[in-house]
PDB file of N, CA and C in Angstrom:
ATOM      1  N   LEU A1160      -2.419 -38.575 132.730  1.00  0.00           N
ATOM      2  CA  LEU A1160      -1.773 -38.789 134.007  1.00  0.00           C
ATOM      3  C   LEU A1160      -2.636 -38.345 135.164  1.00  0.00           C
ATOM      4  N   CYS A1161      -3.793 -37.826 134.872  1.00  0.00           N
ATOM      5  CA  CYS A1161      -4.654 -37.323 135.927  1.00  0.00           C
ATOM      6  C   CYS A1161      -6.052 -37.881 135.710  1.00  0.00           C
ATOM      7  N   ALA A1162      -6.640 -38.449 136.745  1.00  0.00           N
ATOM      8  CA  ALA A1162      -7.946 -39.078 136.635  1.00  0.00           C
ATOM      9  C   ALA A1162      -9.044 -38.155 137.141  1.00  0.00           C
ATOM     10  N   GLY A1163     -10.274 -38.593 136.973  1.00  0.00           N
ATOM     11  CA  GLY A1163     -11.396 -37.911 137.586  1.00  0.00           C
ATOM     12  C   GLY A1163     -11.747 -36.570 136.988  1.00  0.00           C
ATOM     13  N   GLY A1164     -11.629 -36.413 135.680  1.00  0.00           N
ATOM     14  CA  GLY A1164     -12.078 -35.196 135.038  1.00  0.00           C
ATOM     15  C   GLY A1164     -11.024 -34.103 134.921  1.00  0.00           C
ATOM     16  N   ALA A1165      -9.915 -34.233 135.589  1.00  0.00           N
ATOM     17  CA  ALA A1165      -8.852 -33.246 135.458  1.00  0.00           C
ATOM     18  C   ALA A1165      -8.109 -33.503 134.147  1.00  0.00           C
ATOM     19  N   PRO A1166      -7.380 -32.515 133.663  1.00  0.00           N
ATOM     20  CA  PRO A1166      -6.634 -32.729 132.411  1.00  0.00           C
ATOM     21  C   PRO A1166      -5.721 -33.943 132.506  1.00  0.00           C
ATOM     22  N   SER A1167      -5.642 -34.691 131.430  1.00  0.00           N
ATOM     23  CA  SER A1167      -4.767 -35.857 131.426  1.00  0.00           C
ATOM     24  C   SER A1167      -3.949 -35.870 130.143  1.00  0.00           C
ATOM     25  N   LEU A1168      -2.861 -36.613 130.190  1.00  0.00           N
ATOM     26  CA  LEU A1168      -1.951 -36.710 129.062  1.00  0.00           C
ATOM     27  C   LEU A1168      -1.632 -38.158 128.784  1.00  0.00           C
ATOM     28  N   SER A1169      -1.402 -38.444 127.531  1.00  0.00           N
ATOM     29  CA  SER A1169      -0.880 -39.756 127.186  1.00  0.00           C
ATOM     30  C   SER A1169       0.630 -39.727 127.397  1.00  0.00           C
ATOM     31  N   TYR A1170       1.222 -40.887 127.374  1.00  0.00           N
ATOM     32  CA  TYR A1170       2.677 -40.993 127.507  1.00  0.00           C
ATOM     33  C   TYR A1170       3.366 -40.195 126.407  1.00  0.00           C
ATOM     34  N   GLN A1171       2.887 -40.321 125.173  1.00  0.00           N
ATOM     35  CA  GLN A1171       3.500 -39.609 124.053  1.00  0.00           C
ATOM     36  C   GLN A1171       3.343 -38.104 124.205  1.00  0.00           C
ATOM     37  N   GLU A1172       2.178 -37.643 124.664  1.00  0.00           N
ATOM     38  CA  GLU A1172       1.981 -36.209 124.875  1.00  0.00           C
ATOM     39  C   GLU A1172       2.964 -35.680 125.927  1.00  0.00           C
ATOM     40  N   LEU A1173       3.180 -36.462 126.983  1.00  0.00           N
ATOM     41  CA  LEU A1173       4.135 -36.055 128.008  1.00  0.00           C
ATOM     42  C   LEU A1173       5.542 -35.978 127.422  1.00  0.00           C
ATOM     43  N   LYS A1174       5.937 -36.976 126.639  1.00  0.00           N
ATOM     44  CA  LYS A1174       7.263 -36.958 126.013  1.00  0.00           C
ATOM     45  C   LYS A1174       7.423 -35.717 125.137  1.00  0.00           C
ATOM     46  N   ASP A1175       6.383 -35.377 124.396  1.00  0.00           N
ATOM     47  CA  ASP A1175       6.428 -34.196 123.533  1.00  0.00           C
ATOM     48  C   ASP A1175       6.541 -32.917 124.359  1.00  0.00           C
ATOM     49  N   LEU A1176       5.795 -32.840 125.463  1.00  0.00           N
ATOM     50  CA  LEU A1176       5.857 -31.667 126.334  1.00  0.00           C
ATOM     51  C   LEU A1176       7.240 -31.489 126.951  1.00  0.00           C
ATOM     52  N   LYS A1177       7.878 -32.590 127.295  1.00  0.00           N
ATOM     53  CA  LYS A1177       9.201 -32.492 127.916  1.00  0.00           C
ATOM     54  C   LYS A1177      10.225 -31.886 126.968  1.00  0.00           C
ATOM     55  N   LYS A1178       9.951 -31.914 125.675  1.00  0.00           N
ATOM     56  CA  LYS A1178      10.855 -31.300 124.703  1.00  0.00           C
ATOM     57  C   LYS A1178      10.805 -29.771 124.788  1.00  0.00           C
ATOM     58  N   ILE A1179       9.714 -29.233 125.347  1.00  0.00           N
ATOM     59  CA  ILE A1179       9.593 -27.774 125.455  1.00  0.00           C
ATOM     60  C   ILE A1179       9.787 -27.303 126.893  1.00  0.00           C
ATOM     61  N   ASN A1180      10.486 -28.089 127.681  1.00  0.00           N
ATOM     62  CA  ASN A1180      10.906 -27.687 129.017  1.00  0.00           C
ATOM     63  C   ASN A1180       9.768 -27.571 130.034  1.00  0.00           C
ATOM     64  N   VAL A1181       8.847 -28.504 130.011  1.00  0.00           N
ATOM     65  CA  VAL A1181       7.803 -28.558 131.029  1.00  0.00           C
ATOM     66  C   VAL A1181       8.384 -29.205 132.285  1.00  0.00           C
ATOM     67  N   LEU A1182       7.981 -28.735 133.457  1.00  0.00           N
ATOM     68  CA  LEU A1182       8.435 -29.359 134.699  1.00  0.00           C
ATOM     69  C   LEU A1182       7.504 -30.515 135.022  1.00  0.00           C
ATOM     70  N   HIS A1183       8.065 -31.698 135.190  1.00  0.00           N
ATOM     71  CA  HIS A1183       7.291 -32.898 135.507  1.00  0.00           C
ATOM     72  C   HIS A1183       7.533 -33.239 136.974  1.00  0.00           C
ATOM     73  N   ILE A1184       6.477 -33.119 137.783  1.00  0.00           N
ATOM     74  CA  ILE A1184       6.577 -33.411 139.207  1.00  0.00           C
ATOM     75  C   ILE A1184       5.856 -34.723 139.500  1.00  0.00           C
ATOM     76  N   ASP A1185       6.607 -35.673 140.007  1.00  0.00           N
ATOM     77  CA  ASP A1185       6.090 -36.976 140.418  1.00  0.00           C
ATOM     78  C   ASP A1185       5.717 -36.856 141.896  1.00  0.00           C
ATOM     79  N   VAL A1186       4.423 -36.969 142.211  1.00  0.00           N
ATOM     80  CA  VAL A1186       3.974 -36.766 143.592  1.00  0.00           C
ATOM     81  C   VAL A1186       3.863 -38.072 144.388  1.00  0.00           C
ATOM     82  N   ARG A1187       4.457 -39.157 143.865  1.00  0.00           N
ATOM     83  CA  ARG A1187       4.474 -40.402 144.635  1.00  0.00           C
ATOM     84  C   ARG A1187       5.394 -40.256 145.837  1.00  0.00           C
ATOM     85  N   GLU A1188       5.204 -41.123 146.813  1.00  0.00           N
ATOM     86  CA  GLU A1188       6.075 -41.157 147.988  1.00  0.00           C
ATOM     87  C   GLU A1188       7.465 -41.641 147.569  1.00  0.00           C
ATOM     88  N   ARG A1189       8.468 -41.266 148.331  1.00  0.00           N
ATOM     89  CA  ARG A1189       9.846 -41.658 147.988  1.00  0.00           C
ATOM     90  C   ARG A1189      10.015 -43.173 147.942  1.00  0.00           C
ATOM     91  N   TRP A1190       9.353 -43.887 148.861  1.00  0.00           N
ATOM     92  CA  TRP A1190       9.487 -45.343 148.854  1.00  0.00           C
ATOM     93  C   TRP A1190       8.916 -45.933 147.566  1.00  0.00           C
ATOM     94  N   GLU A1191       7.884 -45.300 146.990  1.00  0.00           N
ATOM     95  CA  GLU A1191       7.322 -45.794 145.726  1.00  0.00           C
ATOM     96  C   GLU A1191       8.330 -45.604 144.591  1.00  0.00           C
ATOM     97  N   VAL A1192       8.990 -44.466 144.594  1.00  0.00           N
ATOM     98  CA  VAL A1192      10.002 -44.211 143.568  1.00  0.00           C
ATOM     99  C   VAL A1192      11.141 -45.215 143.718  1.00  0.00           C
ATOM    100  N   ASP A1193      11.567 -45.457 144.958  1.00  0.00           N
ATOM    101  CA  ASP A1193      12.624 -46.449 145.202  1.00  0.00           C
ATOM    102  C   ASP A1193      12.199 -47.834 144.745  1.00  0.00           C
ATOM    103  N   ARG A1194      10.962 -48.184 145.019  1.00  0.00           N
ATOM    104  CA  ARG A1194      10.485 -49.541 144.707  1.00  0.00           C
ATOM    105  C   ARG A1194      10.138 -49.733 143.231  1.00  0.00           C
ATOM    106  N   PHE A1195       9.461 -48.745 142.638  1.00  0.00           N
ATOM    107  CA  PHE A1195       8.955 -48.915 141.275  1.00  0.00           C
ATOM    108  C   PHE A1195       9.754 -48.172 140.221  1.00  0.00           C
ATOM    109  N   GLY A1196      10.670 -47.323 140.643  1.00  0.00           N
ATOM    110  CA  GLY A1196      11.520 -46.625 139.687  1.00  0.00           C
ATOM    111  C   GLY A1196      11.155 -45.163 139.503  1.00  0.00           C
ATOM    112  N   ARG A1197      12.174 -44.428 139.137  1.00  0.00           N
ATOM    113  CA  ARG A1197      12.051 -43.002 138.898  1.00  0.00           C
ATOM    114  C   ARG A1197      11.593 -42.778 137.467  1.00  0.00           C
ATOM    115  N   ILE A1198      10.775 -41.766 137.274  1.00  0.00           N
ATOM    116  CA  ILE A1198      10.359 -41.389 135.930  1.00  0.00           C
ATOM    117  C   ILE A1198      11.434 -40.459 135.381  1.00  0.00           C
ATOM    118  N   PRO A1199      12.039 -40.801 134.250  1.00  0.00           N
ATOM    119  CA  PRO A1199      13.117 -39.965 133.708  1.00  0.00           C
ATOM    120  C   PRO A1199      12.688 -38.503 133.547  1.00  0.00           C
ATOM    121  N   ALA A1200      13.601 -37.617 133.864  1.00  0.00           N
ATOM    122  CA  ALA A1200      13.411 -36.165 133.727  1.00  0.00           C
ATOM    123  C   ALA A1200      12.255 -35.630 134.572  1.00  0.00           C
ATOM    124  N   SER A1201      11.992 -36.288 135.697  1.00  0.00           N
ATOM    125  CA  SER A1201      10.967 -35.782 136.623  1.00  0.00           C
ATOM    126  C   SER A1201      11.637 -35.461 137.952  1.00  0.00           C
ATOM    127  N   VAL A1202      10.951 -34.663 138.753  1.00  0.00           N
ATOM    128  CA  VAL A1202      11.409 -34.372 140.103  1.00  0.00           C
ATOM    129  C   VAL A1202      10.375 -34.964 141.058  1.00  0.00           C
ATOM    130  N   ASN A1203      10.857 -35.667 142.061  1.00  0.00           N
ATOM    131  CA  ASN A1203       9.954 -36.293 143.026  1.00  0.00           C
ATOM    132  C   ASN A1203       9.702 -35.334 144.187  1.00  0.00           C
ATOM    133  N   ILE A1204       8.448 -34.898 144.307  1.00  0.00           N
ATOM    134  CA  ILE A1204       8.001 -34.098 145.440  1.00  0.00           C
ATOM    135  C   ILE A1204       6.735 -34.787 145.951  1.00  0.00           C
ATOM    136  N   PRO A1205       6.848 -35.584 147.012  1.00  0.00           N
ATOM    137  CA  PRO A1205       5.666 -36.276 147.520  1.00  0.00           C
ATOM    138  C   PRO A1205       4.512 -35.302 147.779  1.00  0.00           C
ATOM    139  N   LEU A1206       3.301 -35.763 147.544  1.00  0.00           N
ATOM    140  CA  LEU A1206       2.125 -34.910 147.656  1.00  0.00           C
ATOM    141  C   LEU A1206       2.081 -34.160 148.983  1.00  0.00           C
ATOM    142  N   GLY A1207       2.473 -34.812 150.075  1.00  0.00           N
ATOM    143  CA  GLY A1207       2.455 -34.177 151.383  1.00  0.00           C
ATOM    144  C   GLY A1207       3.411 -33.003 151.522  1.00  0.00           C
ATOM    145  N   GLU A1208       4.381 -32.892 150.620  1.00  0.00           N
ATOM    146  CA  GLU A1208       5.352 -31.791 150.635  1.00  0.00           C
ATOM    147  C   GLU A1208       5.057 -30.729 149.582  1.00  0.00           C
ATOM    148  N   LEU A1209       4.098 -31.004 148.714  1.00  0.00           N
ATOM    149  CA  LEU A1209       3.923 -30.175 147.521  1.00  0.00           C
ATOM    150  C   LEU A1209       3.544 -28.731 147.828  1.00  0.00           C
ATOM    151  N   VAL A1210       2.559 -28.519 148.693  1.00  0.00           N
ATOM    152  CA  VAL A1210       2.118 -27.152 148.984  1.00  0.00           C
ATOM    153  C   VAL A1210       3.282 -26.330 149.529  1.00  0.00           C
ATOM    154  N   GLU A1211       4.017 -26.910 150.460  1.00  0.00           N
ATOM    155  CA  GLU A1211       5.178 -26.205 151.021  1.00  0.00           C
ATOM    156  C   GLU A1211       6.231 -25.953 149.940  1.00  0.00           C
ATOM    157  N   ALA A1212       6.483 -26.940 149.106  1.00  0.00           N
ATOM    158  CA  ALA A1212       7.501 -26.803 148.056  1.00  0.00           C
ATOM    159  C   ALA A1212       7.145 -25.693 147.076  1.00  0.00           C
ATOM    160  N   LEU A1213       5.867 -25.604 146.696  1.00  0.00           N
ATOM    161  CA  LEU A1213       5.453 -24.598 145.720  1.00  0.00           C
ATOM    162  C   LEU A1213       5.420 -23.188 146.294  1.00  0.00           C
ATOM    163  N   GLN A1214       5.637 -23.077 147.606  1.00  0.00           N
ATOM    164  CA  GLN A1214       5.687 -21.770 148.251  1.00  0.00           C
ATOM    165  C   GLN A1214       7.102 -21.403 148.710  1.00  0.00           C
ATOM    166  N   MET A1215       8.063 -22.259 148.405  1.00  0.00           N
ATOM    167  CA  MET A1215       9.444 -22.022 148.822  1.00  0.00           C
ATOM    168  C   MET A1215      10.058 -20.841 148.092  1.00  0.00           C
ATOM    169  N   ASP A1216      11.110 -20.331 148.691  1.00  0.00           N
ATOM    170  CA  ASP A1216      11.972 -19.382 148.020  1.00  0.00           C
ATOM    171  C   ASP A1216      12.621 -20.142 146.846  1.00  0.00           C
ATOM    172  N   PRO A1217      12.715 -19.531 145.674  1.00  0.00           N
ATOM    173  CA  PRO A1217      13.285 -20.245 144.523  1.00  0.00           C
ATOM    174  C   PRO A1217      14.671 -20.842 144.772  1.00  0.00           C
ATOM    175  N   THR A1218      15.505 -20.162 145.547  1.00  0.00           N
ATOM    176  CA  THR A1218      16.837 -20.694 145.838  1.00  0.00           C
ATOM    177  C   THR A1218      16.740 -21.962 146.676  1.00  0.00           C
ATOM    178  N   GLU A1219      15.862 -21.948 147.677  1.00  0.00           N
ATOM    179  CA  GLU A1219      15.662 -23.120 148.526  1.00  0.00           C
ATOM    180  C   GLU A1219      15.088 -24.288 147.719  1.00  0.00           C
ATOM    181  N   PHE A1220      14.142 -23.998 146.815  1.00  0.00           N
ATOM    182  CA  PHE A1220      13.560 -25.030 145.955  1.00  0.00           C
ATOM    183  C   PHE A1220      14.656 -25.683 145.117  1.00  0.00           C
ATOM    184  N   LYS A1221      15.506 -24.861 144.511  1.00  0.00           N
ATOM    185  CA  LYS A1221      16.603 -25.373 143.669  1.00  0.00           C
ATOM    186  C   LYS A1221      17.555 -26.244 144.482  1.00  0.00           C
ATOM    187  N   GLU A1222      17.870 -25.812 145.708  1.00  0.00           N
ATOM    188  CA  GLU A1222      18.773 -26.590 146.561  1.00  0.00           C
ATOM    189  C   GLU A1222      18.153 -27.929 146.956  1.00  0.00           C
ATOM    190  N   GLN A1223      16.871 -27.919 147.297  1.00  0.00           N
ATOM    191  CA  GLN A1223      16.231 -29.137 147.777  1.00  0.00           C
ATOM    192  C   GLN A1223      15.885 -30.119 146.663  1.00  0.00           C
ATOM    193  N   TYR A1224      15.420 -29.612 145.525  1.00  0.00           N
ATOM    194  CA  TYR A1224      14.924 -30.503 144.465  1.00  0.00           C
ATOM    195  C   TYR A1224      15.797 -30.529 143.206  1.00  0.00           C
ATOM    196  N   ASN A1225      16.882 -29.737 143.201  1.00  0.00           N
ATOM    197  CA  ASN A1225      17.800 -29.713 142.069  1.00  0.00           C
ATOM    198  C   ASN A1225      17.096 -29.365 140.756  1.00  0.00           C
ATOM    199  N   GLN A1226      16.113 -28.508 140.854  1.00  0.00           N
ATOM    200  CA  GLN A1226      15.345 -28.028 139.702  1.00  0.00           C
ATOM    201  C   GLN A1226      15.030 -26.562 139.919  1.00  0.00           C
ATOM    202  N   LYS A1227      14.906 -25.819 138.841  1.00  0.00           N
ATOM    203  CA  LYS A1227      14.452 -24.433 138.933  1.00  0.00           C
ATOM    204  C   LYS A1227      12.990 -24.443 139.376  1.00  0.00           C
ATOM    205  N   MET A1228      12.656 -23.592 140.304  1.00  0.00           N
ATOM    206  CA  MET A1228      11.276 -23.499 140.768  1.00  0.00           C
ATOM    207  C   MET A1228      10.407 -22.939 139.648  1.00  0.00           C
ATOM    208  N   PRO A1229       9.261 -23.560 139.415  1.00  0.00           N
ATOM    209  CA  PRO A1229       8.400 -23.043 138.344  1.00  0.00           C
ATOM    210  C   PRO A1229       7.755 -21.723 138.757  1.00  0.00           C
ATOM    211  N   SER A1230       7.554 -20.854 137.781  1.00  0.00           N
ATOM    212  CA  SER A1230       6.770 -19.652 138.043  1.00  0.00           C
ATOM    213  C   SER A1230       5.300 -20.063 137.970  1.00  0.00           C
ATOM    214  N   LYS A1231       4.439 -19.184 138.371  1.00  0.00           N
ATOM    215  CA  LYS A1231       3.008 -19.519 138.408  1.00  0.00           C
ATOM    216  C   LYS A1231       2.415 -19.722 137.017  1.00  0.00           C
ATOM    217  N   SER A1232       3.136 -19.304 135.978  1.00  0.00           N
ATOM    218  CA  SER A1232       2.628 -19.488 134.620  1.00  0.00           C
ATOM    219  C   SER A1232       3.399 -20.541 133.822  1.00  0.00           C
ATOM    220  N   ASP A1233       4.421 -21.139 134.431  1.00  0.00           N
ATOM    221  CA  ASP A1233       5.187 -22.186 133.743  1.00  0.00           C
ATOM    222  C   ASP A1233       4.352 -23.456 133.596  1.00  0.00           C
ATOM    223  N   PRO A1234       4.572 -24.195 132.514  1.00  0.00           N
ATOM    224  CA  PRO A1234       3.864 -25.471 132.370  1.00  0.00           C
ATOM    225  C   PRO A1234       4.406 -26.512 133.353  1.00  0.00           C
ATOM    226  N   VAL A1235       3.495 -27.136 134.085  1.00  0.00           N
ATOM    227  CA  VAL A1235       3.853 -28.158 135.070  1.00  0.00           C
ATOM    228  C   VAL A1235       2.932 -29.347 134.859  1.00  0.00           C
ATOM    229  N   VAL A1236       3.496 -30.541 134.906  1.00  0.00           N
ATOM    230  CA  VAL A1236       2.722 -31.781 134.814  1.00  0.00           C
ATOM    231  C   VAL A1236       2.947 -32.557 136.106  1.00  0.00           C
ATOM    232  N   PHE A1237       1.869 -33.062 136.690  1.00  0.00           N
ATOM    233  CA  PHE A1237       1.949 -33.889 137.892  1.00  0.00           C
ATOM    234  C   PHE A1237       1.607 -35.322 137.523  1.00  0.00           C
ATOM    235  N   SER A1238       2.298 -36.263 138.150  1.00  0.00           N
ATOM    236  CA  SER A1238       1.968 -37.669 137.934  1.00  0.00           C
ATOM    237  C   SER A1238       2.087 -38.422 139.249  1.00  0.00           C
ATOM    238  N   CYS A1239       1.403 -39.564 139.294  1.00  0.00           N
ATOM    239  CA  CYS A1239       1.474 -40.455 140.455  1.00  0.00           C
ATOM    240  C   CYS A1239       1.247 -41.873 139.928  1.00  0.00           C
ATOM    241  N   LEU A1240       0.772 -42.742 140.765  1.00  0.00           N
ATOM    242  CA  LEU A1240       0.584 -44.122 140.330  1.00  0.00           C
ATOM    243  C   LEU A1240      -0.735 -44.316 139.576  1.00  0.00           C
ATOM    244  N   ALA A1241      -1.837 -43.814 140.138  1.00  0.00           N
ATOM    245  CA  ALA A1241      -3.151 -44.075 139.543  1.00  0.00           C
ATOM    246  C   ALA A1241      -3.906 -42.823 139.104  1.00  0.00           C
ATOM    247  N   GLY A1242      -3.414 -41.641 139.435  1.00  0.00           N
ATOM    248  CA  GLY A1242      -4.079 -40.411 139.015  1.00  0.00           C
ATOM    249  C   GLY A1242      -4.758 -39.629 140.114  1.00  0.00           C
ATOM    250  N   THR A1243      -5.026 -40.270 141.234  1.00  0.00           N
ATOM    251  CA  THR A1243      -5.734 -39.592 142.318  1.00  0.00           C
ATOM    252  C   THR A1243      -4.888 -38.489 142.940  1.00  0.00           C
ATOM    253  N   ARG A1244      -3.649 -38.790 143.261  1.00  0.00           N
ATOM    254  CA  ARG A1244      -2.784 -37.783 143.882  1.00  0.00           C
ATOM    255  C   ARG A1244      -2.401 -36.686 142.900  1.00  0.00           C
ATOM    256  N   SER A1245      -2.219 -37.033 141.640  1.00  0.00           N
ATOM    257  CA  SER A1245      -1.883 -35.992 140.671  1.00  0.00           C
ATOM    258  C   SER A1245      -3.053 -35.029 140.497  1.00  0.00           C
ATOM    259  N   LYS A1246      -4.268 -35.529 140.589  1.00  0.00           N
ATOM    260  CA  LYS A1246      -5.443 -34.658 140.534  1.00  0.00           C
ATOM    261  C   LYS A1246      -5.437 -33.713 141.740  1.00  0.00           C
ATOM    262  N   GLN A1247      -5.127 -34.235 142.922  1.00  0.00           N
ATOM    263  CA  GLN A1247      -5.026 -33.389 144.111  1.00  0.00           C
ATOM    264  C   GLN A1247      -3.924 -32.347 143.926  1.00  0.00           C
ATOM    265  N   ALA A1248      -2.812 -32.754 143.343  1.00  0.00           N
ATOM    266  CA  ALA A1248      -1.691 -31.842 143.121  1.00  0.00           C
ATOM    267  C   ALA A1248      -2.106 -30.676 142.220  1.00  0.00           C
ATOM    268  N   VAL A1249      -2.878 -30.964 141.183  1.00  0.00           N
ATOM    269  CA  VAL A1249      -3.379 -29.906 140.303  1.00  0.00           C
ATOM    270  C   VAL A1249      -4.226 -28.928 141.110  1.00  0.00           C
ATOM    271  N   GLY A1250      -5.091 -29.459 141.974  1.00  0.00           N
ATOM    272  CA  GLY A1250      -5.916 -28.610 142.825  1.00  0.00           C
ATOM    273  C   GLY A1250      -5.088 -27.742 143.764  1.00  0.00           C
ATOM    274  N   PHE A1251      -4.074 -28.327 144.372  1.00  0.00           N
ATOM    275  CA  PHE A1251      -3.189 -27.570 145.268  1.00  0.00           C
ATOM    276  C   PHE A1251      -2.491 -26.442 144.495  1.00  0.00           C
ATOM    277  N   ALA A1252      -1.921 -26.796 143.356  1.00  0.00           N
ATOM    278  CA  ALA A1252      -1.189 -25.800 142.561  1.00  0.00           C
ATOM    279  C   ALA A1252      -2.120 -24.668 142.116  1.00  0.00           C
ATOM    280  N   THR A1253      -3.303 -25.020 141.680  1.00  0.00           N
ATOM    281  CA  THR A1253      -4.274 -24.013 141.249  1.00  0.00           C
ATOM    282  C   THR A1253      -4.644 -23.095 142.414  1.00  0.00           C
ATOM    283  N   SER A1254      -4.836 -23.674 143.596  1.00  0.00           N
ATOM    284  CA  SER A1254      -5.205 -22.864 144.750  1.00  0.00           C
ATOM    285  C   SER A1254      -4.079 -21.903 145.161  1.00  0.00           C
ATOM    286  N   LEU A1255      -2.854 -22.230 144.773  1.00  0.00           N
ATOM    287  CA  LEU A1255      -1.701 -21.362 145.066  1.00  0.00           C
ATOM    288  C   LEU A1255      -1.445 -20.345 143.957  1.00  0.00           C
ATOM    289  N   GLY A1256      -2.302 -20.344 142.944  1.00  0.00           N
ATOM    290  CA  GLY A1256      -2.182 -19.356 141.879  1.00  0.00           C
ATOM    291  C   GLY A1256      -1.500 -19.823 140.614  1.00  0.00           C
ATOM    292  N   PHE A1257      -1.142 -21.104 140.530  1.00  0.00           N
ATOM    293  CA  PHE A1257      -0.535 -21.632 139.313  1.00  0.00           C
ATOM    294  C   PHE A1257      -1.623 -21.810 138.255  1.00  0.00           C
ATOM    295  N   SER A1258      -1.262 -21.479 137.036  1.00  0.00           N
ATOM    296  CA  SER A1258      -2.243 -21.611 135.957  1.00  0.00           C
ATOM    297  C   SER A1258      -1.908 -22.760 135.029  1.00  0.00           C
TER     298      SER A1258
END
């Protein structure tokens, strides 16, 4: 799900990860989700909102995205349409201390 040398997953690997409670963040724009469909069991946080979202108070994150905020050590997977934005998302998360 991530291009350009960053870690990537196959569809089956993602399905397997979701069985162990990984947070899947779709960083596409809302209009893309509306037009092309939502990825089941994912939360949509457009890339432009991601840095702010990952720094939110956990209660505010839960209210806004209807998901528990990940801790810095929780497994998180980012996806987008072609891999470019998900690669950026990995960089943003890493710079904020997520492992």
